[in-house]
């Protein structure tokens, strides 16, 4: 397949100015990354949603830096010409700047990411500034921030009141000021996402935030229904049902093994007749 010209943060900024939407998807391993690249996504996020959709946790909190480094490496191997962003996991950027920079270094050097993402608003702006000063592009994440789920009290739409909207704008502006080149805006109303997007010079990437953001992101397993049946969420559109396809495929395999109809002649190797004769007693 033809190699694409690498996307850069400057090009992402230009896409906003030209009104060209940014298509982002999460991926966590070699095949999903490779397929996403072949399908033409602009950016792959190795999100800590890894915890929910791949590792079987009920939140993103147990995901470790080692987990994200390991999965980022696989993604970068699969999608060498795509801009890969890696999530900084829970509490890896709330200690000293030194320990934050060590975490960032691992994502970039060992993982091969081109940028990092972290959750939070004005309170993490100094951290964003330090990372950007070290030459690492940063994506912010506001609205519903899953790493704070226990403080927020559940996965619900954020910023419905004018005070909350003003707070989110102040957070977004603080991240912009600190040098973030994009911000994920999760689970807010369409009106709020549009209001934020219009007042920011950096790219907004929506998830559950309507159609007005500069780009969209969805979780690989959600958009392809790849996994056990789950409760449908309003903001997720499923474009394929891989779960059903996989379940049916494996079910057919199990049936054929039980019926001894797999492997059939097409999937079976044979040896020369003289050796068969030798083995079966006609040693001759
Ligand atoms: O972890 C993740 O996949 C994310 C997206 C939902 C934006 O942060």
Tab-separated table of C-alpha atoms and ligand atoms in Angstrom:
chain	number	residue	atom	x	y	z
A	1	UNK	CA	0.000	0.000	0.000
A	2	UNK	CA	1.167	3.545	-0.828
A	3	UNK	CA	2.783	5.392	2.110
A	4	UNK	CA	0.907	8.557	3.100
A	5	UNK	CA	2.649	11.830	3.823
A	6	UNK	CA	2.923	12.026	7.614
A	7	UNK	CA	0.390	14.234	9.372
A	8	UNK	CA	1.861	16.938	11.610
A	9	UNK	CA	0.403	19.253	14.228
A	10	UNK	CA	0.803	22.132	11.737
A	11	UNK	CA	-1.285	20.223	9.185
A	12	UNK	CA	-3.900	19.449	11.855
A	13	UNK	CA	-4.124	23.182	12.601
A	14	UNK	CA	-4.506	23.951	8.901
A	15	UNK	CA	-7.302	21.381	8.636
A	16	UNK	CA	-9.214	23.365	11.275
A	17	UNK	CA	-8.650	26.613	9.385
A	18	UNK	CA	-9.754	25.013	6.095
A	19	UNK	CA	-12.778	23.358	7.733
A	20	UNK	CA	-11.518	19.838	6.968
A	21	UNK	CA	-12.724	17.397	9.662
A	22	UNK	CA	-10.183	15.201	11.453
A	23	UNK	CA	-11.097	11.500	11.678
A	24	UNK	CA	-9.674	9.834	14.787
A	25	UNK	CA	-10.152	6.281	16.012
A	26	UNK	CA	-8.662	4.393	18.904
A	27	UNK	CA	-6.611	1.253	18.320
A	28	UNK	CA	-4.657	-0.982	20.654
A	29	UNK	CA	-2.847	-3.578	18.567
A	30	UNK	CA	-1.144	-4.288	15.236
A	31	UNK	CA	-4.119	-5.511	13.178
A	32	UNK	CA	-6.564	-2.839	14.372
A	33	UNK	CA	-3.992	-0.103	13.734
A	34	UNK	CA	-3.121	-1.451	10.327
A	35	UNK	CA	-6.778	-1.683	9.313
A	36	UNK	CA	-7.447	1.825	10.625
A	37	UNK	CA	-4.527	3.186	8.616
A	38	UNK	CA	-5.676	1.344	5.490
A	39	UNK	CA	-9.161	2.800	6.021
A	40	UNK	CA	-7.674	6.309	5.964
A	41	UNK	CA	-7.987	7.625	9.529
A	42	UNK	CA	-5.965	10.765	10.224
A	43	UNK	CA	-4.993	10.024	13.819
A	44	UNK	CA	-4.931	6.880	15.968
A	45	UNK	CA	-5.349	7.253	19.712
A	46	UNK	CA	-4.003	4.515	21.955
A	47	UNK	CA	-6.563	5.443	24.568
A	48	UNK	CA	-6.776	4.143	28.092
A	49	UNK	CA	-10.227	2.922	27.017
A	50	UNK	CA	-7.924	-0.069	26.444
A	51	UNK	CA	-8.874	-0.944	30.005
A	52	UNK	CA	-12.575	-1.216	29.197
A	53	UNK	CA	-12.597	-2.710	25.714
A	54	UNK	CA	-9.480	-4.922	25.658
A	55	UNK	CA	-8.441	-5.717	29.221
A	56	UNK	CA	-11.918	-6.257	30.705
A	57	UNK	CA	-11.789	-3.644	33.494
A	58	UNK	CA	-14.867	-1.603	34.360
A	59	UNK	CA	-13.004	1.718	34.185
A	60	UNK	CA	-9.768	3.182	32.836
A	61	UNK	CA	-8.214	3.492	36.295
A	62	UNK	CA	-6.338	0.165	36.412
A	63	UNK	CA	-4.551	0.823	33.104
A	64	UNK	CA	-0.804	1.214	33.667
A	65	UNK	CA	1.932	3.034	31.832
A	66	UNK	CA	3.420	-0.356	30.894
A	67	UNK	CA	0.069	-1.309	29.320
A	68	UNK	CA	-0.036	1.829	27.170
A	69	UNK	CA	3.644	1.554	26.168
A	70	UNK	CA	3.172	-2.090	25.148
A	71	UNK	CA	0.034	-1.395	23.089
A	72	UNK	CA	1.434	1.805	21.533
A	73	UNK	CA	4.405	-0.156	20.201
A	74	UNK	CA	2.089	-2.625	18.511
A	75	UNK	CA	-0.045	0.189	17.061
A	76	UNK	CA	2.991	2.037	15.694
A	77	UNK	CA	4.205	-1.197	14.062
A	78	UNK	CA	0.816	-1.509	12.362
A	79	UNK	CA	0.330	2.131	11.377
A	80	UNK	CA	3.744	3.541	10.569
A	81	UNK	CA	2.422	6.448	8.518
A	82	UNK	CA	-0.348	7.549	10.868
A	83	UNK	CA	-0.095	10.179	13.609
A	84	UNK	CA	-0.316	8.110	16.817
A	85	UNK	CA	-1.293	9.721	20.118
A	86	UNK	CA	-0.862	7.783	23.390
A	87	UNK	CA	-2.824	8.375	26.583
A	88	UNK	CA	-1.053	9.165	29.830
A	89	UNK	CA	-2.781	6.781	32.258
A	90	UNK	CA	-4.383	7.585	35.609
A	91	UNK	CA	-2.080	9.469	38.026
A	92	UNK	CA	0.979	9.348	35.783
A	93	UNK	CA	1.001	13.159	35.380
A	94	UNK	CA	-0.082	14.406	38.821
A	95	UNK	CA	3.205	13.997	40.677
A	96	UNK	CA	6.417	15.897	40.038
A	97	UNK	CA	7.270	17.257	36.604
A	98	UNK	CA	10.196	14.800	36.631
A	99	UNK	CA	7.986	11.767	37.047
A	100	UNK	CA	5.533	13.108	34.434
A	101	UNK	CA	8.394	13.606	31.972
A	102	UNK	CA	9.616	10.055	32.606
A	103	UNK	CA	6.133	8.779	31.711
A	104	UNK	CA	6.022	10.969	28.585
A	105	UNK	CA	9.510	9.772	27.589
A	106	UNK	CA	8.403	6.140	27.791
A	107	UNK	CA	5.376	6.761	25.538
A	108	UNK	CA	7.517	8.566	22.966
A	109	UNK	CA	10.768	6.555	23.100
A	110	UNK	CA	9.576	3.034	23.871
A	111	UNK	CA	6.056	3.358	22.467
A	112	UNK	CA	6.899	5.451	19.411
A	113	UNK	CA	3.962	7.855	19.895
A	114	UNK	CA	4.019	11.256	18.184
A	115	UNK	CA	1.985	13.005	20.905
A	116	UNK	CA	0.444	12.368	24.313
A	117	UNK	CA	-3.048	12.998	25.670
A	118	UNK	CA	-4.010	13.814	29.229
A	119	UNK	CA	-7.265	14.622	30.995
A	120	UNK	CA	-8.176	17.793	32.855
A	121	UNK	CA	-8.507	21.560	32.486
A	122	UNK	CA	-6.761	24.589	33.991
A	123	UNK	CA	-5.341	22.456	36.839
A	124	UNK	CA	-3.170	20.474	34.400
A	125	UNK	CA	-2.145	23.489	32.267
A	126	UNK	CA	1.312	23.773	33.966
A	127	UNK	CA	1.927	20.089	33.191
A	128	UNK	CA	0.873	20.602	29.558
A	129	UNK	CA	3.205	23.584	29.336
A	130	UNK	CA	6.171	21.572	30.642
A	131	UNK	CA	5.541	18.705	28.213
A	132	UNK	CA	5.132	21.066	25.253
A	133	UNK	CA	8.326	22.891	26.261
A	134	UNK	CA	10.115	19.544	26.036
A	135	UNK	CA	9.041	19.353	22.388
A	136	UNK	CA	6.186	16.886	22.794
A	137	UNK	CA	2.802	17.682	21.216
A	138	UNK	CA	-0.079	17.440	23.706
A	139	UNK	CA	-3.798	16.737	23.308
A	140	UNK	CA	-6.040	17.845	26.196
A	141	UNK	CA	-9.275	16.152	27.236
A	142	UNK	CA	-12.216	17.946	28.874
A	143	UNK	CA	-15.928	17.366	29.487
A	144	UNK	CA	-16.424	13.829	30.697
A	145	UNK	CA	-12.972	12.766	31.826
A	146	UNK	CA	-13.159	9.019	32.549
A	147	UNK	CA	-10.132	9.007	34.882
A	148	UNK	CA	-12.204	11.193	37.278
A	149	UNK	CA	-15.333	9.047	37.043
A	150	UNK	CA	-15.553	8.566	40.810
A	151	UNK	CA	-15.381	12.310	41.406
A	152	UNK	CA	-17.871	13.087	38.615
A	153	UNK	CA	-20.198	10.347	39.881
A	154	UNK	CA	-20.834	8.495	36.614
A	155	UNK	CA	-20.653	8.751	32.844
A	156	UNK	CA	-23.102	11.592	32.196
A	157	UNK	CA	-23.373	14.615	29.894
A	158	UNK	CA	-21.248	17.515	31.159
A	159	UNK	CA	-21.540	21.303	30.978
A	160	UNK	CA	-25.302	21.728	30.707
A	161	UNK	CA	-25.489	24.915	32.838
A	162	UNK	CA	-24.036	28.311	31.905
A	163	UNK	CA	-21.598	28.145	34.872
A	164	UNK	CA	-20.340	24.720	33.800
A	165	UNK	CA	-20.060	25.937	30.204
A	166	UNK	CA	-17.962	28.925	31.302
A	167	UNK	CA	-15.762	26.618	33.392
A	168	UNK	CA	-15.181	24.320	30.393
A	169	UNK	CA	-14.307	27.330	28.220
A	170	UNK	CA	-11.806	28.543	30.843
A	171	UNK	CA	-10.311	25.028	30.966
A	172	UNK	CA	-10.072	24.811	27.168
A	173	UNK	CA	-8.478	28.269	26.972
A	174	UNK	CA	-5.959	27.333	29.674
A	175	UNK	CA	-4.968	24.214	27.699
A	176	UNK	CA	-4.712	26.258	24.498
A	177	UNK	CA	-2.569	28.841	26.286
A	178	UNK	CA	-0.353	26.081	27.677
A	179	UNK	CA	0.373	24.889	24.139
A	180	UNK	CA	-1.932	21.898	23.579
A	181	UNK	CA	-2.567	21.496	19.839
A	182	UNK	CA	-5.945	19.766	20.211
A	183	UNK	CA	-8.544	18.959	22.836
A	184	UNK	CA	-10.847	15.967	23.085
A	185	UNK	CA	-14.286	17.192	24.159
A	186	UNK	CA	-16.238	14.276	25.589
A	187	UNK	CA	-19.940	13.959	26.308
A	188	UNK	CA	-21.181	17.545	26.122
A	189	UNK	CA	-24.104	19.059	24.247
A	190	UNK	CA	-23.814	19.998	20.584
A	191	UNK	CA	-24.385	23.669	21.436
A	192	UNK	CA	-21.576	23.744	23.983
A	193	UNK	CA	-19.145	21.930	21.670
A	194	UNK	CA	-19.870	24.459	18.910
A	195	UNK	CA	-19.458	27.393	21.321
A	196	UNK	CA	-16.099	26.031	22.505
A	197	UNK	CA	-14.897	25.178	18.997
A	198	UNK	CA	-15.625	28.686	17.733
A	199	UNK	CA	-13.642	30.302	20.536
A	200	UNK	CA	-10.546	28.125	20.234
A	201	UNK	CA	-7.758	28.344	17.687
A	202	UNK	CA	-6.813	24.711	18.396
A	203	UNK	CA	-8.617	21.623	17.110
A	204	UNK	CA	-11.536	20.185	19.042
A	205	UNK	CA	-12.120	16.451	18.690
A	206	UNK	CA	-15.585	15.424	19.803
A	207	UNK	CA	-16.907	12.195	21.238
A	208	UNK	CA	-20.549	12.392	22.219
A	209	UNK	CA	-20.297	16.116	21.496
A	210	UNK	CA	-22.353	16.530	18.313
A	211	UNK	CA	-21.186	17.299	14.796
A	212	UNK	CA	-19.703	20.757	15.224
A	213	UNK	CA	-16.261	19.882	16.585
A	214	UNK	CA	-13.277	20.098	14.228
A	215	UNK	CA	-12.920	16.326	14.345
A	216	UNK	CA	-14.469	13.184	15.775
A	217	UNK	CA	-13.105	10.242	17.713
A	218	UNK	CA	-14.721	6.880	18.406
A	219	UNK	CA	-13.490	3.795	20.189
A	220	UNK	CA	-12.590	1.020	17.690
A	221	UNK	CA	-14.568	-1.629	19.548
A	222	UNK	CA	-17.652	0.615	19.774
A	223	UNK	CA	-17.862	1.643	16.141
A	224	UNK	CA	-17.365	-1.955	14.991
A	225	UNK	CA	-19.326	-3.626	17.800
A	226	UNK	CA	-16.263	-5.748	18.464
A	227	UNK	CA	-16.800	-7.410	21.823
A	228	UNK	CA	-19.549	-8.822	23.980
A	229	UNK	CA	-23.015	-7.343	23.489
A	230	UNK	CA	-23.204	-4.103	25.413
A	231	UNK	CA	-25.829	-1.485	26.200
A	232	UNK	CA	-26.069	0.834	23.161
A	233	UNK	CA	-24.971	4.410	23.844
A	234	UNK	CA	-26.652	7.347	22.091
A	235	UNK	CA	-23.436	8.908	20.788
A	236	UNK	CA	-22.021	5.711	19.300
A	237	UNK	CA	-22.891	4.762	15.753
A	238	UNK	CA	-21.953	1.207	14.891
A	239	UNK	CA	-20.683	0.820	11.350
A	240	UNK	CA	-20.241	-2.957	11.449
A	241	UNK	CA	-21.097	-5.799	13.781
A	242	UNK	CA	-17.832	-7.669	14.215
A	243	UNK	CA	-18.987	-9.228	17.477
A	244	UNK	CA	-21.793	-11.053	15.691
A	245	UNK	CA	-19.549	-12.037	12.775
A	246	UNK	CA	-16.892	-13.421	15.122
A	247	UNK	CA	-19.402	-15.244	17.342
A	248	UNK	CA	-21.032	-16.853	14.291
A	249	UNK	CA	-17.668	-17.751	12.767
A	250	UNK	CA	-16.341	-19.395	15.933
A	251	UNK	CA	-19.702	-21.108	16.470
A	252	UNK	CA	-19.471	-22.668	12.973
A	253	UNK	CA	-15.913	-23.824	13.713
A	254	UNK	CA	-17.003	-25.484	16.972
A	255	UNK	CA	-19.875	-27.262	15.175
A	256	UNK	CA	-17.594	-28.547	12.425
A	257	UNK	CA	-14.966	-29.785	14.891
A	258	UNK	CA	-17.660	-31.666	16.824
A	259	UNK	CA	-19.037	-33.117	13.573
A	260	UNK	CA	-15.485	-33.994	12.350
A	261	UNK	CA	-16.171	-32.037	9.158
A	262	UNK	CA	-13.224	-29.716	9.815
A	263	UNK	CA	-10.494	-30.121	8.671
A	264	UNK	CA	-11.794	-31.345	5.303
A	265	UNK	CA	-9.765	-32.395	2.234
A	266	UNK	CA	-8.928	-28.760	1.349
A	267	UNK	CA	-7.225	-28.164	4.691
A	268	UNK	CA	-5.335	-31.472	4.974
A	269	UNK	CA	-1.779	-32.502	4.022
A	270	UNK	CA	-0.842	-35.965	2.704
A	271	UNK	CA	2.379	-37.942	2.471
A	272	UNK	CA	3.620	-40.107	-0.417
A	273	UNK	CA	1.944	-43.488	-0.816
A	274	UNK	CA	5.111	-45.519	-0.209
A	275	UNK	CA	5.551	-43.906	3.209
A	276	UNK	CA	1.871	-44.514	3.993
A	277	UNK	CA	2.342	-48.159	3.128
A	278	UNK	CA	5.401	-48.324	5.348
A	279	UNK	CA	3.574	-46.760	8.269
A	280	UNK	CA	0.522	-48.950	7.916
A	281	UNK	CA	2.403	-52.203	8.049
A	282	UNK	CA	3.118	-53.083	4.441
A	283	UNK	CA	6.848	-52.557	5.144
A	284	UNK	CA	7.827	-54.422	2.279
B	1	LIG	O1	-9.292	6.483	26.114
B	1	LIG	C1	-9.904	6.820	25.105
B	1	LIG	O2	-10.175	6.018	24.209
B	1	LIG	C2	-10.298	8.203	24.983
B	1	LIG	C3	-11.294	8.521	23.910
B	1	LIG	C4	-12.632	8.083	24.316
B	1	LIG	C5	-11.244	9.949	23.522
B	1	LIG	O3	-9.875	9.019	25.732
